[in-house]
mmCIF file of C-alpha atoms and ligand atoms in Angstrom:
data_model
loop_
_atom_site.group_PDB
_atom_site.id
_atom_site.type_symbol
_atom_site.label_atom_id
_atom_site.label_comp_id
_atom_site.label_asym_id
_atom_site.label_seq_id
_atom_site.Cartn_x
_atom_site.Cartn_y
_atom_site.Cartn_z
ATOM 1 C CA UNK A 1162 11.097 77.372 -95.089
ATOM 2 C CA UNK A 1163 9.166 80.602 -95.186
ATOM 3 C CA UNK A 1164 5.398 80.802 -95.443
ATOM 4 C CA UNK A 1165 4.159 81.935 -98.835
ATOM 5 C CA UNK A 1166 0.406 81.748 -98.308
ATOM 6 C CA UNK A 1167 -1.633 82.213 -95.131
ATOM 7 C CA UNK A 1168 -5.377 81.785 -95.074
ATOM 8 C CA UNK A 1169 -7.318 82.409 -91.869
ATOM 9 C CA UNK A 1170 -11.065 82.214 -91.422
ATOM 10 C CA UNK A 1171 -11.806 82.560 -95.134
ATOM 11 C CA UNK A 1172 -15.505 82.850 -95.913
ATOM 12 C CA UNK A 1173 -17.247 83.057 -99.257
ATOM 13 C CA UNK A 1174 -20.972 83.853 -99.398
ATOM 14 C CA UNK A 1175 -23.104 83.809 -102.507
ATOM 15 C CA UNK A 1176 -26.400 85.668 -102.323
ATOM 16 C CA UNK A 1177 -29.081 83.655 -104.144
ATOM 17 C CA UNK A 1178 -32.798 84.181 -104.634
ATOM 18 C CA UNK A 1179 -33.599 81.741 -101.794
ATOM 19 C CA UNK A 1180 -31.084 83.181 -99.302
ATOM 20 C CA UNK A 1181 -27.343 83.417 -98.789
ATOM 21 C CA UNK A 1182 -25.296 80.352 -99.719
ATOM 22 C CA UNK A 1183 -22.433 80.037 -97.248
ATOM 23 C CA UNK A 1184 -20.188 78.174 -99.653
ATOM 24 C CA UNK A 1185 -16.905 78.526 -97.741
ATOM 25 C CA UNK A 1186 -17.421 78.749 -93.988
ATOM 26 C CA UNK A 1187 -14.288 79.874 -92.244
ATOM 27 C CA UNK A 1188 -11.300 77.846 -93.378
ATOM 28 C CA UNK A 1189 -7.619 78.104 -92.413
ATOM 29 C CA UNK A 1190 -4.441 76.782 -93.926
ATOM 30 C CA UNK A 1191 -0.953 77.877 -94.789
ATOM 31 C CA UNK A 1192 1.642 76.880 -97.276
ATOM 32 C CA UNK A 1193 5.401 77.163 -97.229
ATOM 33 C CA UNK A 1194 7.615 77.667 -100.258
ATOM 34 C CA UNK A 1195 7.852 74.518 -102.339
ATOM 35 C CA UNK A 1196 5.175 72.722 -100.311
ATOM 36 C CA UNK A 1197 2.211 70.811 -101.754
ATOM 37 C CA UNK A 1198 -1.199 71.035 -100.130
ATOM 38 C CA UNK A 1199 -3.877 68.739 -101.515
ATOM 39 C CA UNK A 1200 -7.493 69.720 -100.973
ATOM 40 C CA UNK A 1201 -9.920 66.830 -101.126
ATOM 41 C CA UNK A 1202 -13.688 66.828 -100.839
ATOM 42 C CA UNK A 1203 -16.897 66.016 -102.658
ATOM 43 C CA UNK A 1204 -18.206 68.191 -105.424
ATOM 44 C CA UNK A 1205 -19.774 71.359 -103.979
ATOM 45 C CA UNK A 1206 -17.636 71.456 -100.838
ATOM 46 C CA UNK A 1207 -16.131 74.849 -101.731
ATOM 47 C CA UNK A 1208 -12.742 73.849 -103.157
ATOM 48 C CA UNK A 1209 -12.963 75.896 -106.345
ATOM 49 C CA UNK A 1210 -14.338 78.982 -104.621
ATOM 50 C CA UNK A 1211 -11.457 78.779 -102.144
ATOM 51 C CA UNK A 1212 -8.974 78.743 -105.046
ATOM 52 C CA UNK A 1213 -10.733 81.559 -106.845
ATOM 53 C CA UNK A 1214 -10.780 83.652 -103.658
ATOM 54 C CA UNK A 1215 -6.999 83.348 -103.382
ATOM 55 C CA UNK A 1216 -6.519 84.228 -107.042
ATOM 56 C CA UNK A 1217 -8.945 87.166 -106.871
ATOM 57 C CA UNK A 1218 -11.124 85.525 -109.510
ATOM 58 C CA UNK A 1219 -14.397 85.011 -107.619
ATOM 59 C CA UNK A 1220 -17.612 85.692 -109.512
ATOM 60 C CA UNK A 1221 -18.755 89.296 -109.000
ATOM 61 C CA UNK A 1222 -21.702 88.483 -106.775
ATOM 62 C CA UNK A 1223 -19.620 86.408 -104.352
ATOM 63 C CA UNK A 1224 -18.720 88.074 -101.053
ATOM 64 C CA UNK A 1225 -15.388 87.142 -99.591
ATOM 65 C CA UNK A 1226 -14.025 87.867 -96.100
ATOM 66 C CA UNK A 1227 -10.990 86.609 -94.269
ATOM 67 C CA UNK A 1228 -9.177 87.329 -91.022
ATOM 68 C CA UNK A 1229 -6.031 86.867 -93.103
ATOM 69 C CA UNK A 1230 -5.408 86.237 -96.792
ATOM 70 C CA UNK A 1231 -1.763 86.869 -97.352
ATOM 71 C CA UNK A 1232 0.546 85.908 -100.199
ATOM 72 C CA UNK A 1233 4.233 86.540 -99.671
ATOM 73 C CA UNK A 1234 3.531 89.432 -97.291
ATOM 74 C CA UNK A 1235 0.860 90.955 -99.580
ATOM 75 C CA UNK A 1236 -2.630 91.321 -98.113
ATOM 76 C CA UNK A 1237 -4.715 89.882 -100.952
ATOM 77 C CA UNK A 1238 -7.967 90.940 -99.326
ATOM 78 C CA UNK A 1239 -6.948 94.581 -99.788
ATOM 79 C CA UNK A 1240 -5.216 94.211 -103.157
ATOM 80 C CA UNK A 1241 -6.723 96.194 -106.006
ATOM 81 C CA UNK A 1242 -7.722 94.475 -109.243
ATOM 82 C CA UNK A 1243 -4.639 95.830 -110.944
ATOM 83 C CA UNK A 1244 -2.306 94.375 -108.356
ATOM 84 C CA UNK A 1245 -4.109 91.016 -108.523
ATOM 85 C CA UNK A 1246 -3.747 91.012 -112.307
ATOM 86 C CA UNK A 1247 -0.048 91.634 -112.064
ATOM 87 C CA UNK A 1248 0.362 88.848 -109.484
ATOM 88 C CA UNK A 1249 -1.619 86.371 -111.535
ATOM 89 C CA UNK A 1250 0.376 84.644 -114.217
ATOM 90 C CA UNK A 1251 3.531 86.090 -112.731
ATOM 91 C CA UNK A 1252 3.991 85.139 -109.069
ATOM 92 C CA UNK A 1253 0.921 82.944 -108.803
ATOM 93 C CA UNK A 1254 -1.072 81.108 -111.407
ATOM 94 C CA UNK A 1255 -3.934 78.693 -111.729
ATOM 95 C CA UNK A 1256 -4.596 75.643 -113.854
ATOM 96 C CA UNK A 1257 -8.264 74.933 -114.422
ATOM 97 C CA UNK A 1258 -10.101 71.689 -115.039
ATOM 98 C CA UNK A 1259 -11.108 72.668 -118.546
ATOM 99 C CA UNK A 1260 -8.256 74.007 -120.712
ATOM 100 C CA UNK A 1261 -10.617 75.914 -122.968
ATOM 101 C CA UNK A 1262 -11.501 78.235 -120.088
ATOM 102 C CA UNK A 1263 -7.902 79.495 -120.162
ATOM 103 C CA UNK A 1264 -6.928 79.127 -123.790
ATOM 104 C CA UNK A 1265 -8.335 81.579 -126.275
ATOM 105 C CA UNK A 1266 -9.526 79.797 -129.438
ATOM 106 C CA UNK A 1267 -8.742 82.862 -131.566
ATOM 107 C CA UNK A 1268 -4.989 83.021 -130.904
ATOM 108 C CA UNK A 1269 -2.133 80.649 -131.638
ATOM 109 C CA UNK A 1270 -0.484 78.667 -128.880
ATOM 110 C CA UNK A 1271 2.733 80.622 -129.426
ATOM 111 C CA UNK A 1272 1.032 84.008 -129.078
ATOM 112 C CA UNK A 1273 -0.764 82.967 -125.904
ATOM 113 C CA UNK A 1274 2.314 81.534 -124.268
ATOM 114 C CA UNK A 1275 4.433 84.546 -125.175
ATOM 115 C CA UNK A 1276 1.701 86.916 -124.011
ATOM 116 C CA UNK A 1277 1.779 85.283 -120.571
ATOM 117 C CA UNK A 1278 5.370 86.502 -120.254
ATOM 118 C CA UNK A 1279 5.220 89.778 -122.188
ATOM 119 C CA UNK A 1280 2.472 91.016 -119.864
ATOM 120 C CA UNK A 1281 4.668 90.739 -116.798
ATOM 121 C CA UNK A 1282 8.297 90.837 -117.807
ATOM 122 C CA UNK A 1283 10.502 93.180 -119.710
ATOM 123 C CA UNK A 1284 11.422 90.685 -122.396
ATOM 124 C CA UNK A 1285 11.334 90.876 -126.167
ATOM 125 C CA UNK A 1286 9.080 88.758 -128.377
ATOM 126 C CA UNK A 1287 11.997 86.533 -129.461
ATOM 127 C CA UNK A 1288 12.968 85.742 -125.864
ATOM 128 C CA UNK A 1289 9.333 85.078 -124.948
ATOM 129 C CA UNK A 1290 9.007 82.662 -127.868
ATOM 130 C CA UNK A 1291 12.208 80.876 -126.917
ATOM 131 C CA UNK A 1292 10.844 80.488 -123.401
ATOM 132 C CA UNK A 1293 7.546 79.176 -124.848
ATOM 133 C CA UNK A 1294 9.410 76.475 -126.789
ATOM 134 C CA UNK A 1295 11.425 75.581 -123.693
ATOM 135 C CA UNK A 1296 8.268 75.215 -121.611
ATOM 136 C CA UNK A 1297 6.436 73.195 -124.286
ATOM 137 C CA UNK A 1298 9.387 70.821 -124.347
ATOM 138 C CA UNK A 1299 9.343 70.639 -120.562
ATOM 139 C CA UNK A 1300 5.689 69.596 -120.590
ATOM 140 C CA UNK A 1301 6.548 66.821 -123.013
ATOM 141 C CA UNK A 1302 5.356 68.296 -126.304
ATOM 142 C CA UNK A 1303 7.499 67.129 -129.198
ATOM 143 C CA UNK A 1304 8.382 69.376 -132.162
ATOM 144 C CA UNK A 1305 7.537 72.268 -129.843
ATOM 145 C CA UNK A 1306 8.666 75.025 -132.217
ATOM 146 C CA UNK A 1307 6.259 73.823 -134.886
ATOM 147 C CA UNK A 1308 3.350 73.958 -132.425
ATOM 148 C CA UNK A 1309 3.658 77.677 -131.817
ATOM 149 C CA UNK A 1310 1.612 78.484 -134.928
ATOM 150 C CA UNK A 1311 -1.201 76.085 -134.056
ATOM 151 C CA UNK A 1312 -4.572 76.996 -132.558
ATOM 152 C CA UNK A 1313 -6.032 75.292 -129.455
ATOM 153 C CA UNK A 1314 -8.692 73.401 -131.467
ATOM 154 C CA UNK A 1315 -5.926 71.693 -133.464
ATOM 155 C CA UNK A 1316 -4.659 69.958 -130.325
ATOM 156 C CA UNK A 1317 -6.044 66.967 -128.424
ATOM 157 C CA UNK A 1318 -7.421 67.477 -124.919
ATOM 158 C CA UNK A 1319 -4.250 66.076 -123.372
ATOM 159 C CA UNK A 1320 -2.031 68.388 -125.409
ATOM 160 C CA UNK A 1321 -4.191 71.391 -124.586
ATOM 161 C CA UNK A 1322 -3.840 70.603 -120.898
ATOM 162 C CA UNK A 1323 -0.065 70.382 -121.323
ATOM 163 C CA UNK A 1324 -0.111 73.765 -123.064
ATOM 164 C CA UNK A 1325 -2.126 75.192 -120.186
ATOM 165 C CA UNK A 1326 0.406 73.891 -117.684
ATOM 166 C CA UNK A 1327 3.192 75.410 -119.788
ATOM 167 C CA UNK A 1328 1.319 78.719 -119.821
ATOM 168 C CA UNK A 1329 0.847 78.676 -116.058
ATOM 169 C CA UNK A 1330 4.563 78.034 -115.570
ATOM 170 C CA UNK A 1331 5.937 80.571 -118.078
ATOM 171 C CA UNK A 1332 6.793 83.094 -115.379
ATOM 172 C CA UNK A 1333 8.004 80.487 -112.833
ATOM 173 C CA UNK A 1334 5.310 81.375 -110.300
ATOM 174 C CA UNK A 1335 5.919 80.897 -106.590
ATOM 175 C CA UNK A 1336 2.422 79.506 -106.101
ATOM 176 C CA UNK A 1337 0.398 77.380 -108.441
ATOM 177 C CA UNK A 1338 -3.180 76.297 -107.864
ATOM 178 C CA UNK A 1339 -4.270 73.305 -109.910
ATOM 179 C CA UNK A 1340 -8.023 72.764 -109.617
ATOM 180 C CA UNK A 1341 -8.803 69.214 -110.722
ATOM 181 C CA UNK A 1342 -6.352 69.737 -113.569
ATOM 182 C CA UNK A 1343 -6.871 66.376 -115.240
ATOM 183 C CA UNK A 1344 -10.494 65.496 -114.559
ATOM 184 C CA UNK A 1345 -11.523 66.221 -118.154
ATOM 185 C CA UNK A 1346 -8.906 63.850 -119.596
ATOM 186 C CA UNK A 1347 -8.731 60.126 -120.302
ATOM 187 C CA UNK A 1348 -7.724 58.141 -117.241
ATOM 188 C CA UNK A 1349 -4.519 56.942 -118.920
ATOM 189 C CA UNK A 1350 -3.377 60.505 -119.603
ATOM 190 C CA UNK A 1351 -4.421 61.856 -116.184
ATOM 191 C CA UNK A 1352 -1.624 60.124 -114.311
ATOM 192 C CA UNK A 1353 1.029 61.224 -116.830
ATOM 193 C CA UNK A 1354 -0.001 64.857 -116.684
ATOM 194 C CA UNK A 1355 -0.241 64.960 -112.902
ATOM 195 C CA UNK A 1356 3.204 63.393 -112.624
ATOM 196 C CA UNK A 1357 4.564 65.970 -115.034
ATOM 197 C CA UNK A 1358 3.011 68.808 -113.056
ATOM 198 C CA UNK A 1359 4.445 67.509 -109.803
ATOM 199 C CA UNK A 1360 7.919 67.021 -111.340
ATOM 200 C CA UNK A 1361 7.939 70.595 -112.653
ATOM 201 C CA UNK A 1362 6.647 71.943 -109.366
ATOM 202 C CA UNK A 1363 9.541 70.272 -107.543
ATOM 203 C CA UNK A 1364 12.074 71.390 -110.126
ATOM 204 C CA UNK A 1365 10.919 75.008 -109.859
ATOM 205 C CA UNK A 1366 10.363 74.807 -106.089
ATOM 206 C CA UNK A 1367 6.850 76.208 -106.396
ATOM 207 C CA UNK A 1368 4.258 75.920 -103.667
ATOM 208 C CA UNK A 1369 1.205 74.102 -104.984
ATOM 209 C CA UNK A 1370 -2.403 73.662 -104.032
ATOM 210 C CA UNK A 1371 -3.631 70.596 -105.850
ATOM 211 C CA UNK A 1372 -7.324 69.826 -105.859
ATOM 212 C CA UNK A 1373 -7.985 66.283 -106.944
ATOM 213 C CA UNK A 1374 -10.314 63.354 -106.330
ATOM 214 C CA UNK A 1375 -7.480 60.934 -106.771
ATOM 215 C CA UNK A 1376 -6.459 59.951 -103.255
ATOM 216 C CA UNK A 1377 -3.748 57.732 -104.715
ATOM 217 C CA UNK A 1378 -2.117 60.854 -106.160
ATOM 218 C CA UNK A 1379 -2.662 62.737 -102.912
ATOM 219 C CA UNK A 1380 -0.933 60.010 -100.943
ATOM 220 C CA UNK A 1381 2.071 60.201 -103.281
ATOM 221 C CA UNK A 1382 2.537 63.935 -103.700
ATOM 222 C CA UNK A 1383 1.003 65.860 -100.794
ATOM 223 C CA UNK A 1384 3.005 67.285 -97.928
ATOM 224 C CA UNK A 1385 -0.248 68.388 -96.315
ATOM 225 C CA UNK A 1386 -3.853 67.444 -96.856
ATOM 226 C CA UNK A 1387 -7.039 69.392 -96.138
ATOM 227 C CA UNK A 1388 -10.324 67.507 -96.231
ATOM 228 C CA UNK A 1389 -13.243 69.799 -97.045
ATOM 229 C CA UNK A 1390 -16.865 69.088 -96.336
ATOM 230 C CA UNK A 1391 -19.742 71.528 -96.845
ATOM 231 C CA UNK A 1392 -17.528 74.605 -96.918
ATOM 232 C CA UNK A 1393 -15.348 73.675 -93.954
ATOM 233 C CA UNK A 1394 -12.026 71.964 -93.471
ATOM 234 C CA UNK A 1395 -13.049 69.041 -91.285
ATOM 235 C CA UNK A 1396 -9.582 67.506 -91.075
ATOM 236 C CA UNK A 1397 -6.113 68.699 -92.041
ATOM 237 C CA UNK A 1398 -2.540 67.815 -91.336
ATOM 238 C CA UNK A 1399 0.590 66.252 -92.658
ATOM 239 C CA UNK A 1400 -0.256 63.804 -95.395
ATOM 240 C CA UNK A 1401 1.167 60.844 -93.496
ATOM 241 C CA UNK A 1402 -0.879 61.712 -90.376
ATOM 242 C CA UNK A 1403 -4.137 62.059 -92.285
ATOM 243 C CA UNK A 1404 -3.639 58.861 -94.297
ATOM 244 C CA UNK A 1405 -2.254 56.705 -91.519
ATOM 245 C CA UNK A 1406 -4.526 57.928 -88.756
ATOM 246 C CA UNK A 1407 -7.654 59.586 -90.214
ATOM 247 C CA UNK A 1408 -9.677 61.020 -87.351
ATOM 248 C CA UNK A 1409 -12.825 62.513 -88.851
ATOM 249 C CA UNK A 1410 -15.581 60.042 -89.733
ATOM 250 C CA UNK A 1411 -15.882 61.716 -93.155
ATOM 251 C CA UNK A 1412 -12.189 61.224 -93.902
ATOM 252 C CA UNK A 1413 -12.446 57.616 -92.849
ATOM 253 C CA UNK A 1414 -15.430 57.231 -95.156
ATOM 254 C CA UNK A 1415 -13.514 58.789 -98.056
ATOM 255 C CA UNK A 1416 -10.547 56.523 -97.520
ATOM 256 C CA UNK A 1417 -12.854 53.519 -97.566
ATOM 257 C CA UNK A 1418 -14.387 54.677 -100.878
ATOM 258 C CA UNK A 1419 -11.274 55.133 -102.906
ATOM 259 C CA UNK A 1420 -8.561 52.604 -103.642
ATOM 260 C CA UNK A 1421 -5.234 53.648 -102.160
ATOM 261 C CA UNK A 1422 -2.134 52.027 -103.671
ATOM 262 C CA UNK A 1423 -0.421 49.840 -101.144
ATOM 263 C CA UNK A 1424 -3.406 49.930 -98.782
ATOM 264 C CA UNK A 1425 -6.363 48.544 -100.692
ATOM 265 C CA UNK A 1426 -6.002 44.849 -101.425
ATOM 266 C CA UNK A 1427 -6.999 43.655 -104.911
ATOM 267 C CA UNK A 1428 -10.664 42.694 -104.949
ATOM 268 C CA UNK A 1429 -11.397 44.452 -101.655
ATOM 269 C CA UNK A 1430 -14.867 45.959 -101.511
ATOM 270 C CA UNK A 1431 -14.899 49.746 -101.594
ATOM 271 C CA UNK A 1432 -17.568 51.465 -99.555
ATOM 272 C CA UNK A 1433 -19.586 54.564 -100.278
ATOM 273 C CA UNK A 1434 -20.998 57.251 -98.023
ATOM 274 C CA UNK A 1435 -24.787 57.231 -98.247
ATOM 275 C CA UNK A 1436 -26.729 60.476 -98.137
ATOM 276 C CA UNK A 1437 -26.198 63.941 -99.548
ATOM 277 C CA UNK A 1438 -24.472 67.164 -98.499
ATOM 278 C CA UNK A 1439 -26.905 69.467 -96.658
ATOM 279 C CA UNK A 1440 -27.943 72.789 -98.178
ATOM 280 C CA UNK A 1441 -25.658 75.602 -97.088
ATOM 281 C CA UNK A 1442 -28.273 78.274 -97.648
ATOM 282 C CA UNK A 1443 -28.838 80.023 -94.333
ATOM 283 C CA UNK A 1444 -27.012 79.237 -91.099
ATOM 284 C CA UNK A 1445 -25.718 75.718 -90.521
ATOM 285 C CA UNK A 1446 -25.625 74.579 -86.910
ATOM 286 C CA UNK A 1447 -23.247 71.946 -85.660
ATOM 287 C CA UNK A 1448 -21.502 69.357 -87.808
ATOM 288 C CA UNK A 1449 -22.710 69.387 -91.412
ATOM 289 C CA UNK A 1450 -21.782 65.721 -91.782
ATOM 290 C CA UNK A 1451 -23.934 64.451 -88.907
ATOM 291 C CA UNK A 1452 -26.853 63.391 -91.134
ATOM 292 C CA UNK A 1453 -24.555 60.923 -92.924
ATOM 293 C CA UNK A 1454 -22.359 59.955 -90.023
ATOM 294 C CA UNK A 1455 -22.741 56.567 -88.391
ATOM 295 C CA UNK A 1456 -21.316 57.757 -85.067
ATOM 296 C CA UNK A 1457 -23.412 60.949 -84.792
ATOM 297 C CA UNK A 1458 -24.891 61.823 -81.394
ATOM 298 C CA UNK A 1459 -27.085 64.616 -80.058
ATOM 299 C CA UNK A 1460 -24.246 67.028 -79.344
ATOM 300 C CA UNK A 1461 -23.220 66.991 -83.039
ATOM 301 C CA UNK A 1462 -26.024 69.527 -83.547
ATOM 302 C CA UNK A 1463 -24.124 72.083 -81.428
ATOM 303 C CA UNK A 1464 -20.686 73.683 -81.537
ATOM 304 C CA UNK A 1465 -18.028 71.264 -82.698
ATOM 305 C CA UNK A 1466 -14.629 71.302 -81.010
ATOM 306 C CA UNK A 1467 -11.550 71.843 -83.139
ATOM 307 C CA UNK A 1468 -8.983 69.323 -81.987
ATOM 308 C CA UNK A 1469 -5.324 69.769 -82.847
ATOM 309 C CA UNK A 1470 -2.485 67.359 -82.046
ATOM 310 C CA UNK A 1471 1.075 68.410 -81.342
ATOM 311 C CA UNK A 1472 2.111 67.644 -84.922
ATOM 312 C CA UNK A 1473 -0.613 69.988 -86.170
ATOM 313 C CA UNK A 1474 -3.100 67.268 -87.156
ATOM 314 C CA UNK A 1475 -6.494 68.996 -86.872
ATOM 315 C CA UNK A 1476 -9.995 67.593 -86.993
ATOM 316 C CA UNK A 1477 -13.424 68.763 -85.957
ATOM 317 C CA UNK A 1478 -15.549 66.174 -84.260
ATOM 318 C CA UNK A 1479 -17.369 65.841 -80.948
ATOM 319 C CA UNK A 1480 -15.649 62.482 -80.501
ATOM 320 C CA UNK A 1481 -12.055 62.328 -79.394
ATOM 321 C CA UNK A 1482 -10.354 60.416 -82.219
ATOM 322 C CA UNK A 1483 -13.556 60.645 -84.258
ATOM 323 C CA UNK A 1484 -14.935 57.559 -82.501
ATOM 324 C CA UNK A 1485 -17.496 57.480 -79.726
ATOM 325 C CA UNK A 1486 -16.469 56.165 -76.350
ATOM 326 C CA UNK A 1487 -18.163 52.843 -75.545
ATOM 327 C CA UNK A 1488 -21.958 53.231 -75.053
ATOM 328 C CA UNK A 1489 -21.897 56.934 -76.022
ATOM 329 C CA UNK A 1490 -24.332 56.454 -78.898
ATOM 330 C CA UNK A 1491 -26.812 54.487 -76.793
ATOM 331 C CA UNK A 1492 -26.675 56.899 -73.874
ATOM 332 C CA UNK A 1493 -26.964 60.128 -75.842
ATOM 333 C CA UNK A 1494 -29.062 58.908 -78.737
ATOM 334 C CA UNK A 1495 -28.824 59.958 -82.359
ATOM 335 C CA UNK A 1496 -29.689 63.541 -83.314
HETATM 336 N N1 ADP B 1944 -21.209 81.288 -109.502
HETATM 337 C C1 ADP B 1944 -21.917 80.599 -108.599
HETATM 338 N N2 ADP B 1944 -23.223 80.871 -108.385
HETATM 339 C C2 ADP B 1944 -23.958 80.188 -107.484
HETATM 340 N N3 ADP B 1944 -23.459 79.210 -106.724
HETATM 341 C C3 ADP B 1944 -22.183 78.878 -106.880
HETATM 342 C C4 ADP B 1944 -21.332 79.550 -107.826
HETATM 343 N N4 ADP B 1944 -20.087 79.000 -107.763
HETATM 344 C C5 ADP B 1944 -20.170 78.028 -106.823
HETATM 345 N N5 ADP B 1944 -21.419 77.958 -106.296
HETATM 346 C C6 ADP B 1944 -21.866 77.034 -105.244
HETATM 347 O O1 ADP B 1944 -20.942 77.091 -104.161
HETATM 348 C C7 ADP B 1944 -20.713 75.807 -103.616
HETATM 349 C C8 ADP B 1944 -19.239 75.475 -103.677
HETATM 350 O O2 ADP B 1944 -18.828 75.415 -105.021
HETATM 351 P P1 ADP B 1944 -17.369 75.027 -105.490
HETATM 352 O O3 ADP B 1944 -16.377 75.828 -104.771
HETATM 353 O O4 ADP B 1944 -17.366 75.115 -106.977
HETATM 354 O O5 ADP B 1944 -17.276 73.499 -105.035
HETATM 355 P P2 ADP B 1944 -16.198 72.378 -105.434
HETATM 356 O O6 ADP B 1944 -15.128 73.017 -106.243
HETATM 357 O O7 ADP B 1944 -15.731 71.827 -104.131
HETATM 358 O O8 ADP B 1944 -16.968 71.354 -106.211
HETATM 359 C C9 ADP B 1944 -21.583 74.844 -104.434
HETATM 360 O O9 ADP B 1944 -22.777 74.665 -103.717
HETATM 361 C C10 ADP B 1944 -21.839 75.584 -105.704
HETATM 362 O O10 ADP B 1944 -23.073 75.216 -106.270
HETATM 363 MG MG1 MG B 1945 -14.512 72.590 -108.178
#
């Protein structure tokens, strides 16, 4: 399988009145054709800014740098706005948490879906409409042809999200980024829509970055997982490696917090991670998780080793295996 997306040492800074917010602090990952990478992490860990950086949709004031940001051989860090626009919606597209950020209330569903294709392909209006109906049917919308004349506000939240997925898939993109695509929906509909998205992704052999809080979904659909904390990837690897043998104390904490089908027994107490994410304004020294970590020691305040196993399972922790050797905490003392 060939690599479709390579990200190396991606950084996103946001200058604020009180100093520079280092929101994404040097992250790496890559994605092969048809592969699914799930990014997991608390709110504010830099997941959305990472997605927006790839799509060329960062807010104007954000400053983005990367050693490598390459999509299908194209250097995205050097791409002009025009080239990014022509890639977006054609070879790569994004599904946002809130459908109304993508759907225009002033145009019909049919016009918006067709537009997504007419912008990028040499097709006529009739062909674009036929494709729109096909996609609406694919995303499980009944009487699809009759929906074309409707406006977004005439649809329920779940239907709007289905329309947005259809719109993102109109041009059969090679890469799709879905940023918490179902968070705004009822829990019962969330699972349906995620399943639909994953089925279509497999059918079209698209690479996907899926950002979700639902570790149950991650366990089912991810090929690879990246755990983000305070703007860094603290652990990443094949899904099975990360779930079966989590190494970073933060990952272990997350897995304790969230029920995982097949792992959590009914009635089992779910933990939580006390404390808050540190401010990322100004330079952050050492491990950003150390203030909340129950195995933190003095050396966590300094450079943190990046440990990688042969299978590519990576984590950043002073402790080998994310656990202190016997007596390490007592001998070194907490930071
Ligand atoms: N437009 C913006 N202006 C100022 N700060 C921002 C902006 N967008 C994001 N941030 C900050 O950057 C950090 C990372 O944000 P984000 O990528 O949205 O996190 P996530 O998607 O993981 O919740 C957060 O601290 C957030 O407050
Ligand atoms: Mg986000």
